[in-house]
Short mmCIF file of C-alpha atoms in Angstrom, two decimals:
data_model
loop_
_atom_site.label_atom_id
_atom_site.label_comp_id
_atom_site.label_asym_id
_atom_site.label_seq_id
_atom_site.Cartn_x
_atom_site.Cartn_y
_atom_site.Cartn_z
CA MET W 1154 -56.89 160.73 2.14
CA TYR W 1155 -59.65 163.21 1.10
CA LEU W 1156 -60.01 166.84 0.78
CA LEU W 1157 -62.86 169.40 1.86
CA GLY W 1158 -64.82 172.08 -0.38
CA PHE W 1159 -66.89 174.74 0.61
CA ASP W 1160 -69.17 176.62 -1.42
CA LEU W 1161 -70.05 179.64 -0.39
CA GLY W 1162 -73.23 181.50 -2.63
CA SER W 1163 -75.68 183.85 -1.31
CA SER W 1164 -78.39 181.10 -0.49
CA SER W 1165 -76.75 178.54 0.99
CA VAL W 1166 -72.98 177.23 2.06
CA LYS W 1167 -71.67 173.25 0.24
CA ALA W 1168 -69.23 171.09 1.51
CA CYS W 1169 -68.29 168.18 -0.27
CA LEU W 1170 -65.57 165.98 0.51
CA LEU W 1171 -63.35 164.25 -2.31
CA ASN W 1172 -61.79 161.30 -2.05
CA VAL W 1173 -58.10 161.41 -3.62
CA GLU W 1174 -57.83 158.25 -4.71
CA THR W 1175 -60.66 157.91 -7.34
CA GLY W 1176 -61.17 161.69 -7.75
CA THR W 1177 -64.92 161.42 -6.93
CA ALA W 1178 -67.51 163.41 -3.86
CA VAL W 1179 -68.33 160.62 -0.72
CA ALA W 1180 -70.78 163.11 0.12
CA SER W 1181 -72.03 167.06 0.22
CA ALA W 1182 -74.18 169.22 2.44
CA PHE W 1183 -75.60 172.52 1.94
CA PHE W 1184 -76.95 174.79 4.71
CA PRO W 1185 -79.36 176.55 5.48
CA GLU W 1186 -81.89 173.79 3.79
CA SER W 1187 -83.88 177.42 2.90
CA GLU W 1188 -81.92 179.48 1.69
CA MET W 1189 -80.16 182.19 3.83
CA ALA W 1190 -82.21 185.80 3.80
CA ILE W 1191 -80.77 188.34 1.92
CA ASP W 1192 -81.58 191.80 3.30
CA ALA W 1193 -82.59 194.82 1.52
CA PRO W 1194 -83.22 197.79 3.67
CA GLN W 1195 -83.43 200.12 0.90
CA ALA W 1196 -83.93 199.62 -2.94
CA GLY W 1197 -81.48 198.68 -4.32
CA PHE W 1198 -79.59 197.34 -1.05
CA ALA W 1199 -78.46 193.64 -1.28
CA GLU W 1200 -76.83 192.55 2.82
CA GLN W 1201 -76.11 189.19 4.77
CA ALA W 1202 -74.78 188.99 8.27
CA PRO W 1203 -71.12 187.09 7.46
CA ASP W 1204 -71.73 185.32 10.75
CA ALA W 1205 -74.55 183.55 8.83
CA TRP W 1206 -72.06 182.42 6.19
CA TRP W 1207 -69.98 180.92 9.12
CA LYS W 1208 -72.12 178.81 11.32
CA ASN W 1209 -74.05 177.02 7.99
CA ALA W 1210 -70.17 176.56 6.68
CA CYS W 1211 -69.81 174.58 10.22
CA LEU W 1212 -73.07 172.63 10.14
CA ALA W 1213 -72.13 171.66 6.34
CA SER W 1214 -68.83 170.42 7.42
CA LYS W 1215 -70.11 168.24 10.30
CA ALA W 1216 -72.65 166.48 8.13
CA VAL W 1217 -70.71 165.43 5.12
CA LEU W 1218 -68.21 163.68 7.86
CA GLN W 1219 -70.77 162.39 9.63
CA LYS W 1220 -72.74 161.10 6.13
CA ALA W 1221 -68.96 159.71 5.15
CA GLY W 1222 -68.01 158.57 7.95
CA VAL W 1223 -64.84 160.67 7.62
CA GLN W 1224 -62.04 160.85 10.33
CA PRO W 1225 -61.45 164.70 10.43
CA GLN W 1226 -57.67 163.79 10.68
CA ASP W 1227 -58.26 162.52 7.17
CA VAL W 1228 -59.14 165.61 5.26
CA LYS W 1229 -55.86 167.26 4.25
CA ALA W 1230 -56.72 170.51 2.77
CA ILE W 1231 -59.76 172.67 2.63
CA GLY W 1232 -60.56 174.84 -0.25
CA ILE W 1233 -62.94 177.67 -0.51
CA SER W 1234 -64.98 179.28 -3.15
CA TYR W 1235 -67.67 181.76 -2.55
CA GLN W 1236 -70.13 184.81 -3.99
CA MET W 1237 -67.99 187.11 -6.14
CA HIS W 1238 -67.27 191.24 -5.47
CA GLY W 1239 -68.77 191.50 -1.77
CA LEU W 1240 -67.27 193.38 1.04
CA VAL W 1241 -66.77 192.40 5.10
CA VAL W 1242 -65.23 195.23 6.61
CA VAL W 1243 -63.50 194.05 9.99
CA ASP W 1244 -61.65 195.81 12.81
CA LYS W 1245 -58.31 194.29 14.65
CA ASP W 1246 -59.73 191.71 16.40
CA LEU W 1247 -61.77 190.27 13.22
CA ASN W 1248 -65.49 191.91 14.59
CA VAL W 1249 -67.49 192.61 11.45
CA LEU W 1250 -68.61 196.56 11.87
CA ARG W 1251 -71.58 196.01 9.23
CA PRO W 1252 -73.55 193.27 7.11
CA ALA W 1253 -71.69 192.69 3.90
CA ILE W 1254 -72.19 194.25 0.95
CA ILE W 1255 -73.02 191.64 -1.39
CA TRP W 1256 -72.55 191.04 -5.32
CA CYS W 1257 -76.21 192.11 -5.85
CA ASP W 1258 -75.95 195.43 -4.40
CA SER W 1259 -76.08 198.24 -6.67
CA ARG W 1260 -75.91 200.90 -4.05
CA ALA W 1261 -72.01 201.86 -5.45
CA VAL W 1262 -72.82 202.50 -9.01
CA SER W 1263 -72.58 206.31 -9.00
CA TYR W 1264 -68.79 206.07 -6.95
CA GLY W 1265 -67.69 203.92 -10.04
CA GLU W 1266 -68.96 205.52 -12.38
CA LYS W 1267 -67.67 208.89 -11.26
CA ALA W 1268 -63.89 206.95 -10.27
CA PHE W 1269 -63.79 205.78 -14.29
CA GLN W 1270 -64.70 209.60 -15.54
CA SER W 1271 -62.28 210.95 -13.24
CA ILE W 1272 -59.52 208.81 -13.58
CA GLY W 1273 -59.72 208.52 -17.07
CA PRO W 1274 -61.40 205.69 -19.01
CA ALA W 1275 -58.39 205.22 -21.18
CA LYS W 1276 -56.05 204.64 -17.73
CA SER W 1277 -58.79 203.07 -16.14
CA LEU W 1278 -59.44 200.12 -18.79
CA SER W 1279 -56.19 199.66 -19.50
CA HIS W 1280 -54.79 199.44 -16.07
CA LEU W 1281 -57.37 197.55 -14.36
CA LEU W 1282 -58.80 196.14 -17.47
CA ASN W 1283 -62.66 197.57 -16.42
CA SER W 1284 -65.04 200.32 -14.75
CA PRO W 1285 -64.47 200.57 -10.99
CA GLY W 1286 -68.21 199.91 -11.85
CA ASN W 1287 -69.90 198.62 -8.93
CA PHE W 1288 -67.38 196.09 -7.86
CA THR W 1289 -66.16 195.92 -4.03
CA ALA W 1290 -63.57 199.02 -4.00
CA ALA W 1291 -66.85 201.17 -5.18
CA LYS W 1292 -68.88 199.61 -2.27
CA LEU W 1293 -65.39 200.75 0.22
CA ALA W 1294 -66.33 204.07 -0.82
CA TRP W 1295 -69.85 204.25 -0.40
CA VAL W 1296 -68.88 202.80 3.68
CA LYS W 1297 -66.72 205.53 3.43
CA ALA W 1298 -68.86 208.76 1.93
CA ASN W 1299 -71.93 206.94 3.99
CA GLU W 1300 -70.91 205.70 6.90
CA PRO W 1301 -67.67 207.94 8.59
CA SER W 1302 -67.62 206.06 11.78
CA ILE W 1303 -67.57 202.57 10.97
CA TYR W 1304 -64.67 203.17 8.07
CA ALA W 1305 -62.91 204.94 10.88
CA ASN W 1306 -62.84 201.38 12.50
CA ILE W 1307 -61.77 199.15 9.33
CA ASP W 1308 -58.63 197.21 9.94
CA LYS W 1309 -59.15 195.33 7.09
CA ILE W 1310 -61.44 194.61 4.14
CA MET W 1311 -61.91 191.18 2.97
CA LEU W 1312 -63.72 189.39 0.01
CA PRO W 1313 -66.77 187.01 1.38
CA GLY W 1314 -64.03 184.08 1.27
CA ASP W 1315 -61.58 185.76 2.42
CA TYR W 1316 -63.53 186.14 5.44
CA LEU W 1317 -64.23 182.72 5.74
CA ALA W 1318 -60.56 181.88 5.76
CA ALA W 1319 -59.85 184.08 8.25
CA ARG W 1320 -62.72 182.18 10.53
CA MET W 1321 -60.68 179.29 10.14
CA THR W 1322 -57.25 180.32 10.29
CA GLY W 1323 -56.88 183.77 12.35
CA GLU W 1324 -55.08 185.25 9.27
CA VAL W 1325 -56.47 187.69 6.56
CA ILE W 1326 -55.39 186.96 3.50
CA THR W 1327 -56.60 187.49 -0.18
CA THR W 1328 -54.87 186.70 -4.02
CA PRO W 1329 -54.44 188.84 -6.85
CA SER W 1330 -57.47 186.68 -8.67
CA GLY W 1331 -59.63 188.20 -5.59
CA LEU W 1332 -58.16 191.54 -5.56
CA SER W 1333 -58.63 191.68 -9.73
CA GLU W 1334 -62.35 190.83 -9.29
CA GLY W 1335 -62.70 193.40 -6.45
CA ILE W 1336 -61.37 196.17 -8.98
CA PHE W 1337 -58.44 196.33 -7.16
CA TRP W 1338 -55.35 194.99 -9.25
CA ASP W 1339 -53.74 196.85 -11.57
CA PHE W 1340 -53.21 194.63 -14.74
CA LEU W 1341 -50.10 196.21 -16.18
CA GLU W 1342 -47.84 196.67 -13.05
CA ASN W 1343 -49.06 193.45 -11.56
CA LYS W 1344 -49.47 194.51 -7.99
CA PRO W 1345 -52.63 196.56 -6.25
CA ALA W 1346 -53.71 199.44 -8.24
CA GLU W 1347 -52.02 202.11 -5.81
CA PHE W 1348 -54.11 204.60 -8.36
CA LEU W 1349 -57.55 203.48 -7.78
CA LEU W 1350 -56.93 203.81 -4.01
CA SER W 1351 -55.14 206.90 -3.76
CA TYR W 1352 -57.92 208.80 -5.70
CA TYR W 1353 -60.98 206.67 -3.37
CA GLY W 1354 -58.24 208.03 -0.50
CA PHE W 1355 -57.70 204.05 0.68
CA ASP W 1356 -54.80 203.23 2.81
CA GLN W 1357 -52.88 200.36 0.98
CA SER W 1358 -52.83 198.76 4.87
CA LEU W 1359 -56.62 198.25 4.09
CA LEU W 1360 -55.75 194.94 1.83
CA PRO W 1361 -55.04 191.75 3.35
CA THR W 1362 -51.92 190.02 3.14
CA ILE W 1363 -51.67 188.88 -0.76
CA LYS W 1364 -51.01 184.86 -1.30
CA PRO W 1365 -51.31 182.58 -4.34
CA THR W 1366 -54.75 181.08 -5.26
CA PHE W 1367 -53.16 177.63 -5.07
CA ALA W 1368 -51.07 177.81 -1.86
CA GLU W 1369 -50.85 177.56 2.09
CA GLN W 1370 -52.90 180.23 3.46
CA GLY W 1371 -53.25 179.36 7.09
CA ARG W 1372 -54.23 176.54 8.84
CA LEU W 1373 -57.34 175.87 11.17
CA SER W 1374 -57.14 177.56 14.71
CA ALA W 1375 -58.08 175.01 17.76
CA GLN W 1376 -61.57 177.27 17.96
CA ALA W 1377 -62.64 176.76 14.52
CA ALA W 1378 -61.57 173.22 14.06
CA THR W 1379 -63.73 172.28 16.78
CA GLU W 1380 -66.75 174.61 15.43
CA LEU W 1381 -65.88 172.83 12.03
CA GLY W 1382 -65.94 169.15 13.43
CA LEU W 1383 -62.01 169.13 12.12
CA ALA W 1384 -58.81 168.95 12.96
CA GLU W 1385 -56.60 171.70 14.50
CA GLY W 1386 -54.03 172.73 12.02
CA THR W 1387 -55.54 171.39 8.66
CA PRO W 1388 -54.60 173.73 5.96
CA VAL W 1389 -56.61 175.92 3.95
CA THR W 1390 -54.86 175.52 0.46
CA TYR W 1391 -56.73 177.16 -2.52
CA ARG W 1392 -59.68 180.28 -2.62
CA ALA W 1393 -61.17 181.50 -5.70
CA GLY W 1394 -64.43 182.96 -6.76
CA ASP W 1395 -67.35 181.34 -7.29
CA GLN W 1396 -66.95 181.61 -11.11
CA PRO W 1397 -62.85 181.31 -11.84
CA ASN W 1398 -63.91 178.20 -9.23
CA ASN W 1399 -66.39 177.00 -11.42
CA ALA W 1400 -64.43 177.10 -14.67
CA LEU W 1401 -61.70 175.14 -12.29
CA SER W 1402 -64.25 172.69 -11.29
CA LEU W 1403 -65.10 172.08 -14.97
CA ASN W 1404 -61.36 171.50 -16.07
CA VAL W 1405 -62.12 174.80 -18.01
CA MET W 1406 -57.92 176.47 -17.23
CA ASP W 1407 -56.83 177.28 -21.02
CA PRO W 1408 -58.02 179.67 -24.08
CA GLY W 1409 -61.20 178.94 -25.69
CA GLU W 1410 -62.44 177.14 -23.01
CA ILE W 1411 -66.19 178.23 -21.90
CA ALA W 1412 -67.80 177.52 -18.39
CA ALA W 1413 -71.28 178.56 -17.70
CA THR W 1414 -73.49 178.41 -14.43
CA GLY W 1415 -77.40 179.05 -14.03
CA GLY W 1416 -77.89 179.63 -10.44
CA THR W 1417 -79.52 182.77 -8.79
CA SER W 1418 -77.47 184.40 -11.41
CA GLY W 1419 -76.36 183.48 -14.57
CA VAL W 1420 -72.82 183.13 -15.58
CA VAL W 1421 -70.79 182.16 -19.19
CA TYR W 1422 -66.87 182.56 -18.17
CA GLY W 1423 -64.61 182.12 -20.95
CA VAL W 1424 -60.77 181.89 -20.24
CA SER W 1425 -58.42 184.31 -22.82
CA GLU W 1426 -54.27 184.49 -22.45
CA SER W 1427 -54.85 188.04 -23.77
CA ALA W 1428 -55.71 190.91 -21.65
CA GLN W 1429 -58.53 192.22 -23.33
CA TYR W 1430 -61.86 194.29 -22.38
CA ASP W 1431 -65.13 195.46 -23.07
CA PRO W 1432 -64.51 199.76 -23.58
CA GLN W 1433 -68.49 199.68 -21.57
CA SER W 1434 -67.40 196.90 -19.15
CA ARG W 1435 -70.26 194.96 -20.08
CA VAL W 1436 -68.07 191.64 -19.62
CA ASN W 1437 -65.38 191.71 -16.98
CA THR W 1438 -61.64 190.86 -17.12
CA PHE W 1439 -60.16 189.49 -13.86
CA LEU W 1440 -57.23 186.73 -12.95
CA HIS W 1441 -58.22 183.76 -13.66
CA VAL W 1442 -57.12 180.69 -11.17
CA ASN W 1443 -53.90 180.06 -13.08
CA HIS W 1444 -52.80 183.00 -14.39
CA THR W 1445 -48.80 183.72 -14.30
CA PRO W 1446 -46.78 186.51 -15.80
CA GLU W 1447 -45.33 183.80 -17.24
CA ALA W 1448 -48.38 181.56 -18.89
CA PRO W 1449 -51.20 184.18 -18.58
CA ARG W 1450 -54.99 183.46 -18.13
CA TYR W 1451 -57.52 185.74 -17.84
CA GLY W 1452 -60.99 185.03 -17.13
CA VAL W 1453 -63.66 187.03 -19.10
CA LEU W 1454 -66.79 187.48 -17.21
CA LEU W 1455 -70.53 188.04 -18.40
CA CYS W 1456 -72.81 187.75 -15.33
CA ILE W 1457 -76.55 188.38 -15.50
CA ASN W 1458 -77.79 188.66 -12.35
CA GLY W 1459 -81.66 187.81 -13.04
CA THR W 1460 -81.40 184.12 -13.90
CA GLY W 1461 -82.69 181.25 -11.74
CA ILE W 1462 -83.63 183.44 -8.91
CA LEU W 1463 -86.84 184.87 -11.69
CA ASN W 1464 -87.55 180.81 -12.12
CA SER W 1465 -87.82 180.68 -8.48
CA TRP W 1466 -90.20 183.68 -7.77
CA LEU W 1467 -92.60 182.05 -10.48
CA ARG W 1468 -92.59 179.09 -8.30
CA ASN W 1469 -92.51 180.83 -5.21
CA GLN W 1470 -94.88 183.72 -6.02
CA VAL W 1471 -97.20 182.88 -9.37
CA LEU W 1472 -97.25 178.81 -8.62
CA ARG W 1473 -97.06 179.21 -4.43
CA GLY W 1474 -94.90 176.54 -4.37
CA SER W 1475 -97.46 174.09 -5.63
CA VAL W 1476 -95.38 172.19 -7.73
CA GLY W 1477 -91.62 171.77 -8.27
CA TYR W 1478 -89.20 172.61 -11.73
CA ALA W 1479 -88.98 169.54 -13.12
CA GLU W 1480 -93.07 170.05 -12.97
CA MET W 1481 -93.02 173.85 -14.25
CA ASN W 1482 -90.40 172.07 -17.64
CA ASP W 1483 -93.18 169.77 -18.35
CA ILE W 1484 -96.02 172.68 -18.07
CA ALA W 1485 -93.17 175.17 -19.90
CA ILE W 1486 -93.11 173.03 -23.56
CA HIS W 1487 -96.90 173.28 -23.97
CA ALA W 1488 -96.12 176.60 -25.09
CA PRO W 1489 -94.51 177.02 -29.05
CA VAL W 1490 -90.73 178.23 -29.20
CA GLY W 1491 -91.10 182.30 -28.78
CA ALA W 1492 -93.79 181.50 -26.43
CA ASP W 1493 -96.08 182.66 -29.30
CA GLY W 1494 -95.09 186.74 -28.77
CA LEU W 1495 -94.82 186.37 -24.83
CA LEU W 1496 -91.22 188.39 -24.32
CA CYS W 1497 -89.89 188.27 -20.82
CA LEU W 1498 -86.33 190.77 -19.54
CA PRO W 1499 -85.48 188.46 -16.57
CA PHE W 1500 -83.10 192.07 -15.09
CA GLY W 1501 -84.60 192.00 -11.97
CA ASN W 1502 -82.10 191.19 -9.23
CA GLY W 1503 -80.24 194.86 -8.89
CA ALA W 1504 -77.95 196.50 -11.59
CA GLU W 1505 -76.90 194.41 -14.70
CA ARG W 1506 -73.14 195.62 -15.80
CA VAL W 1507 -74.04 193.70 -19.76
CA LEU W 1508 -76.35 196.48 -19.31
CA GLU W 1509 -73.98 198.95 -18.11
CA ASN W 1510 -75.28 199.19 -14.39
CA ARG W 1511 -78.89 199.41 -15.41
CA ASP W 1512 -81.45 197.91 -13.36
CA LEU W 1513 -84.60 197.66 -15.52
CA GLY W 1514 -86.06 195.10 -13.37
CA ALA W 1515 -87.82 192.19 -14.36
CA SER W 1516 -91.06 192.80 -16.99
CA PHE W 1517 -93.37 190.97 -19.71
CA HIS W 1518 -93.92 191.91 -22.47
CA GLY W 1519 -96.72 191.27 -25.26
CA LEU W 1520 -99.11 189.48 -22.65
CA GLN W 1521 -102.69 188.90 -24.39
CA LEU W 1522 -104.96 187.48 -21.77
CA THR W 1523 -107.22 185.52 -24.56
CA ARG W 1524 -104.29 183.72 -25.79
CA HIS W 1525 -101.07 182.85 -22.97
CA GLY W 1526 -101.42 180.71 -20.37
CA LEU W 1527 -99.17 179.32 -17.67
CA PRO W 1528 -97.05 177.29 -20.40
CA HIS W 1529 -96.01 180.51 -22.08
CA LEU W 1530 -94.93 182.58 -19.11
CA ILE W 1531 -93.11 180.13 -17.72
CA ARG W 1532 -91.35 179.61 -21.39
CA ALA W 1533 -90.98 182.96 -21.76
CA ALA W 1534 -89.51 183.33 -18.36
CA GLN W 1535 -86.48 180.91 -19.17
CA GLU W 1536 -86.36 182.57 -23.01
CA GLY W 1537 -85.70 185.43 -21.64
CA ILE W 1538 -82.98 184.45 -19.24
CA VAL W 1539 -81.33 182.57 -22.28
CA PHE W 1540 -81.69 185.55 -24.74
CA SER W 1541 -79.51 187.79 -22.12
CA PHE W 1542 -77.35 184.95 -22.14
CA TYR W 1543 -76.92 185.30 -25.88
CA TYR W 1544 -77.00 188.96 -25.89
CA GLY W 1545 -73.94 189.04 -23.81
CA ILE W 1546 -71.90 185.98 -25.21
CA GLN W 1547 -71.69 188.62 -28.18
CA ILE W 1548 -70.66 190.79 -26.87
CA MET W 1549 -67.37 188.50 -25.03
CA GLU W 1550 -67.29 187.60 -28.82
CA GLN W 1551 -66.31 190.80 -29.50
CA VAL W 1552 -63.49 190.94 -27.20
CA GLY W 1553 -62.08 187.48 -28.95
CA VAL W 1554 -63.77 184.44 -26.29
CA GLY W 1555 -64.79 182.39 -28.99
CA LEU W 1556 -67.99 179.94 -28.37
CA LYS W 1557 -68.32 176.29 -29.30
CA THR W 1558 -68.38 174.62 -26.73
CA ILE W 1559 -70.50 175.11 -23.15
CA ARG W 1560 -69.45 173.16 -19.97
CA ALA W 1561 -71.73 173.35 -16.78
CA GLY W 1562 -72.41 171.19 -13.94
CA GLU W 1563 -75.70 169.42 -14.23
CA ALA W 1564 -77.53 171.38 -11.69
CA ASN W 1565 -80.11 174.69 -11.40
CA MET W 1566 -81.33 175.91 -14.58
CA PHE W 1567 -78.72 173.17 -16.27
CA LEU W 1568 -81.54 170.67 -15.16
CA SER W 1569 -84.07 171.90 -17.32
CA PRO W 1570 -84.73 170.80 -20.56
CA LEU W 1571 -86.63 173.09 -21.98
CA PHE W 1572 -83.45 176.00 -20.87
CA ARG W 1573 -80.41 174.04 -22.33
CA ASP W 1574 -82.35 173.11 -25.48
CA THR W 1575 -83.00 176.63 -26.03
CA LEU W 1576 -79.47 178.00 -25.16
CA ALA W 1577 -78.04 175.10 -27.71
CA ASN W 1578 -79.81 176.17 -30.41
CA LEU W 1579 -79.93 179.74 -29.84
CA THR W 1580 -75.66 179.65 -29.79
CA GLY W 1581 -75.19 176.76 -31.78
CA ALA W 1582 -73.33 175.45 -29.89
CA GLU W 1583 -72.62 171.70 -27.93
CA ILE W 1584 -73.55 172.04 -24.27
CA GLN W 1585 -71.51 169.18 -22.08
CA LEU W 1586 -72.63 169.01 -18.65
CA TYR W 1587 -70.55 167.58 -15.50
CA ASN W 1588 -70.98 165.53 -12.77
CA THR W 1589 -69.60 168.41 -10.54
CA ASP W 1590 -70.67 171.52 -8.65
CA GLY W 1591 -68.55 174.70 -6.82
CA ALA W 1592 -68.01 172.55 -3.82
CA GLN W 1593 -66.36 170.16 -5.56
CA GLY W 1594 -64.18 172.54 -7.46
CA ALA W 1595 -63.14 173.74 -4.32
CA ALA W 1596 -62.12 170.58 -2.84
CA ARG W 1597 -59.90 169.59 -6.03
CA GLY W 1598 -58.54 173.33 -6.24
CA ALA W 1599 -57.57 172.37 -2.48
CA GLY W 1600 -55.46 169.43 -3.59
CA LEU W 1601 -53.93 170.95 -6.24
CA GLY W 1602 -52.67 173.86 -3.42
CA LEU W 1603 -50.97 171.28 -1.36
CA GLY W 1604 -49.33 169.52 -4.09
CA LEU W 1605 -51.36 166.28 -3.78
CA PHE W 1606 -51.85 165.03 -7.54
CA LYS W 1607 -48.91 164.88 -9.94
CA ASN W 1608 -50.84 167.18 -12.89
CA ARG W 1609 -53.74 168.19 -13.82
CA GLU W 1610 -54.65 165.09 -15.79
CA GLU W 1611 -54.62 163.54 -11.53
CA ALA W 1612 -56.51 166.27 -10.35
CA PHE W 1613 -59.87 165.95 -12.35
CA ASN W 1614 -59.69 162.50 -12.25
CA GLY W 1615 -63.33 160.95 -11.86
CA LEU W 1616 -64.73 164.37 -13.61
CA LYS W 1617 -66.84 162.86 -16.25
CA VAL W 1618 -69.32 164.30 -18.73
CA VAL W 1619 -73.19 162.89 -17.86
CA ARG W 1620 -75.15 164.73 -20.46
CA THR W 1621 -74.76 166.52 -23.99
CA ILE W 1622 -76.80 168.43 -25.71
CA GLU W 1623 -76.37 169.10 -29.30
CA PRO W 1624 -77.46 172.09 -31.37
CA ASP W 1625 -80.43 171.61 -34.00
CA MET W 1626 -79.75 173.69 -36.34
CA ARG W 1627 -83.66 172.87 -38.15
CA ALA W 1628 -84.99 174.48 -35.04
CA GLN W 1629 -82.17 177.72 -35.00
CA GLU W 1630 -84.90 179.89 -37.11
CA ALA W 1631 -87.19 180.44 -34.48
CA TYR W 1632 -85.45 180.65 -31.79
CA ARG W 1633 -83.30 183.38 -33.79
CA ASP W 1634 -86.88 185.13 -34.58
CA ALA W 1635 -88.20 185.16 -31.23
CA TYR W 1636 -84.47 186.83 -30.02
CA GLY W 1637 -84.78 189.96 -32.55
CA ARG W 1638 -88.17 190.58 -31.04
CA TRP W 1639 -86.29 190.68 -27.43
CA ILE W 1640 -83.55 192.49 -28.43
CA GLU W 1641 -86.34 195.08 -30.10
CA VAL W 1642 -87.73 195.14 -26.85
CA LEU W 1643 -84.53 195.73 -25.10
CA SER W 1644 -83.26 198.46 -26.86
CA GLN W 1645 -86.81 200.16 -26.91
CA LYS W 1646 -85.97 199.58 -22.62
CA THR W 1647 -82.59 200.79 -23.19
CA GLU W 1648 -82.97 204.00 -25.07
#
């Protein structure tokens, strides 16, 4: 008996097949093997074709079944994790009307800010726990204002995972957690935010049908089953945004637990039982996957857009792809902590929420041509990424999310000893790395949604710590000094 999880990212779509009895992944695959294109028709824009997501999901699904030698009928349920905050618009026949506006697109900042001021910060923050900012609702407002002919033909709006599920089942479904990440959810009223819909002039009929995160959300149609290589009627029983799902994949479900990722963007995600918010919306609060009115669970999310993408840019543009990431780490250790005064602001992937939606671009500071070389450049970049994490973590602490242990999958930036040692030594937190990823988490979520597991402990059978990084307090002063210099540069750029 198996469960299939999909993780729809901005770089690829990954699939994982999980053995229910052992709780272990038996096969995984991702497509495309090179990164999916992100189109930028104007500065600050970021778009992708939803049909490309579907085609890559089909390739990944067939690949994992072939690798594992599993029959389609042995897959009992499907779970979906997806890139958050995107906007997909479709007509009544589920035809996509324009490319998806994805998470790192900055075009809607002014629409969110105007709504925040017009509705009033007090009402926005108390009901939405966030400013409308640059989230999905504001992106839809941009379409309404700038593409009225497209807006007039919209039957439903969807998040990326909603679209993937709709291609599977023909049903347009979303979740309270999903609506909260799009800033469509009223936390006080526990329903869609009618006052925000009214402000923007959105008809509530544009929203999909709402179902729980863990529940049957449709079954595979005959056509979708054929394209995916699966059995018709297989249920979709879980969906969540990538960061709540990453927390689920690490068994981060209760207050005080922290999850982190370091992919294209970097995230620190903490769980709280109280609906708190940052007055400046630099970190954001959403409904966690296991939230109920009786047992509230809120996810407080810090997102840094420019993390792994900076490391990738250095490798592909500066090093021309001549070395791998592991070799880059070997080069970087020849530079001292603080990179001998060279500092990097990693904010080069769109407007940063943690900087109040400023788009500073990425930049290096203090470069000395006679003293600094490639080791300093790589080290400064990775330290800059960690410094941006720590900057946001301090804001999270102000809204009641404590930090003692960081859980993460052993992947992406967390494969770098330099990155994880810097993070542990600067924060003073233990880092636990696990044998999991988003697609595996989505598969576990599917099992929970189907009711296959007796309890949470059984659901996470097979999840194991593969590496623990303890902070070296003797090194902390050097990292704190470098961080202090970094803050001075950041302050100058944001004045």
